[in-house]
PDB file of C-alpha atoms in Angstrom:
ATOM      1  CA  MET H   1      -9.994  13.204  -2.420  1.00  0.00           C
ATOM      2  CA  LYS H   2      -8.425  10.517  -4.605  1.00  0.00           C
ATOM      3  CA  TYR H   3      -7.752   8.227  -1.610  1.00  0.00           C
ATOM      4  CA  ARG H   4     -11.256   8.714  -0.225  1.00  0.00           C
ATOM      5  CA  LEU H   5     -12.763   7.710  -3.541  1.00  0.00           C
ATOM      6  CA  SER H   6     -10.564   4.611  -3.602  1.00  0.00           C
ATOM      7  CA  ALA H   7     -11.567   3.726  -0.050  1.00  0.00           C
ATOM      8  CA  VAL H   8     -15.271   4.164  -0.829  1.00  0.00           C
ATOM      9  CA  LEU H   9     -14.947   2.068  -3.977  1.00  0.00           C
ATOM     10  CA  ALA H  10     -13.106  -0.688  -2.092  1.00  0.00           C
ATOM     11  CA  GLY H  11     -15.763  -0.634   0.624  1.00  0.00           C
ATOM     12  CA  LEU H  12     -18.572  -0.916  -1.920  1.00  0.00           C
ATOM     13  CA  LEU H  13     -16.860  -3.777  -3.734  1.00  0.00           C
ATOM     14  CA  SER H  14     -16.263  -5.669  -0.502  1.00  0.00           C
ATOM     15  CA  ALA H  15     -19.966  -5.361   0.338  1.00  0.00           C
ATOM     16  CA  VAL H  16     -20.810  -7.451  -2.731  1.00  0.00           C
ATOM     17  CA  PRO H  17     -19.890 -11.080  -1.928  1.00  0.00           C
ATOM     18  CA  SER H  18     -19.619 -12.138  -5.568  1.00  0.00           C
ATOM     19  CA  ALA H  19     -17.036  -9.415  -6.275  1.00  0.00           C
ATOM     20  CA  VAL H  20     -14.811 -10.421  -3.375  1.00  0.00           C
ATOM     21  CA  SER H  21     -13.545 -13.977  -3.627  1.00  0.00           C
ATOM     22  CA  ALA H  22     -10.446 -15.955  -2.789  1.00  0.00           C
ATOM     23  CA  CYS H  23      -7.578 -16.328  -5.209  1.00  0.00           C
ATOM     24  CA  ALA H  24      -7.266 -19.276  -7.574  1.00  0.00           C
ATOM     25  CA  VAL H  25      -4.902 -21.054  -5.175  1.00  0.00           C
ATOM     26  CA  CYS H  26      -7.533 -21.113  -2.435  1.00  0.00           C
ATOM     27  CA  PHE H  27     -10.105 -22.653  -4.756  1.00  0.00           C
ATOM     28  CA  GLY H  28      -7.862 -25.594  -5.629  1.00  0.00           C
ATOM     29  CA  GLY H  29      -7.839 -28.858  -3.768  1.00  0.00           C
ATOM     30  CA  ALA H  30      -5.306 -29.755  -1.112  1.00  0.00           C
ATOM     31  CA  ASP H  31      -3.374 -31.911  -3.597  1.00  0.00           C
ATOM     32  CA  SER H  32      -3.640 -29.620  -6.627  1.00  0.00           C
ATOM     33  CA  ASP H  33      -0.562 -28.921  -8.730  1.00  0.00           C
ATOM     34  CA  LEU H  34      -1.246 -25.198  -8.508  1.00  0.00           C
ATOM     35  CA  ARG H  35      -0.965 -25.265  -4.718  1.00  0.00           C
ATOM     36  CA  LYS H  36       2.228 -27.299  -4.835  1.00  0.00           C
ATOM     37  CA  GLY H  37       3.779 -24.942  -7.372  1.00  0.00           C
ATOM     38  CA  PHE H  38       2.748 -21.908  -5.352  1.00  0.00           C
ATOM     39  CA  THR H  39       4.273 -23.393  -2.199  1.00  0.00           C
ATOM     40  CA  TRP H  40       7.584 -24.186  -3.932  1.00  0.00           C
ATOM     41  CA  GLY H  41       7.659 -20.706  -5.445  1.00  0.00           C
ATOM     42  CA  VAL H  42       7.224 -19.094  -2.037  1.00  0.00           C
ATOM     43  CA  LEU H  43       9.902 -21.308  -0.473  1.00  0.00           C
ATOM     44  CA  ILE H  44      12.395 -20.521  -3.228  1.00  0.00           C
ATOM     45  CA  LEU H  45      11.730 -16.800  -2.956  1.00  0.00           C
ATOM     46  CA  LEU H  46      12.189 -16.992   0.821  1.00  0.00           C
ATOM     47  CA  LEU H  47      15.462 -18.934   0.559  1.00  0.00           C
ATOM     48  CA  LEU H  48      17.000 -16.936  -2.289  1.00  0.00           C
ATOM     49  CA  PRO H  49      18.189 -13.948  -0.183  1.00  0.00           C
ATOM     50  CA  PHE H  50      19.851 -16.271   2.324  1.00  0.00           C
ATOM     51  CA  VAL H  51      21.654 -18.222  -0.391  1.00  0.00           C
ATOM     52  CA  LEU H  52      22.861 -15.042  -2.085  1.00  0.00           C
ATOM     53  CA  THR H  53      24.022 -13.544   1.218  1.00  0.00           C
ATOM     54  CA  ALA H  54      25.874 -16.737   2.143  1.00  0.00           C
ATOM     55  CA  GLY H  55      27.571 -16.761  -1.269  1.00  0.00           C
ATOM     56  CA  PHE H  56      28.642 -13.136  -0.898  1.00  0.00           C
ATOM     57  CA  ILE H  57      29.992 -13.757   2.620  1.00  0.00           C
ATOM     58  CA  GLY H  58      31.847 -16.836   1.380  1.00  0.00           C
ATOM     59  CA  MET H  59      33.403 -14.821  -1.431  1.00  0.00           C
ATOM     60  CA  VAL H  60      34.564 -12.123   1.001  1.00  0.00           C
ATOM     61  CA  VAL H  61      36.030 -14.700   3.403  1.00  0.00           C
ATOM     62  CA  LYS H  62      37.844 -16.461   0.563  1.00  0.00           C
ATOM     63  CA  ALA H  63      39.261 -13.163  -0.720  1.00  0.00           C
ATOM     64  CA  SER H  64      40.434 -12.123   2.734  1.00  0.00           C
ATOM     65  CA  ARG H  65      42.160 -15.486   3.324  1.00  0.00           C
ATOM     66  CA  LYS H  66      43.826 -15.282  -0.068  1.00  0.00           C
ATOM     67  CA  SER H  67      45.069 -11.750   0.611  1.00  0.00           C
ATOM     68  CA  ARG H  68      46.577 -12.846   3.951  1.00  0.00           C
ATOM     69  CA  GLN H  69      48.552 -15.618   2.252  1.00  0.00           C
ATOM     70  CA  SER H  70      50.117 -13.219  -0.280  1.00  0.00           C
TER      71      SER H  70
END
């Protein structure tokens, strides 16, 4: 019942064009600072897991090489 009410409410809101609009990033110009900041934020958040994983793998490799030398 709760999900049906939510679905009906979402359907009614999407039927009203003034209630459904693009986010603030879409309203900005192609050269706006908001768009540039949003793009850099997305790129950093996409690269962060790879950088952290590479650092962890590097730490494990360094520890294994050090343990072989001892």
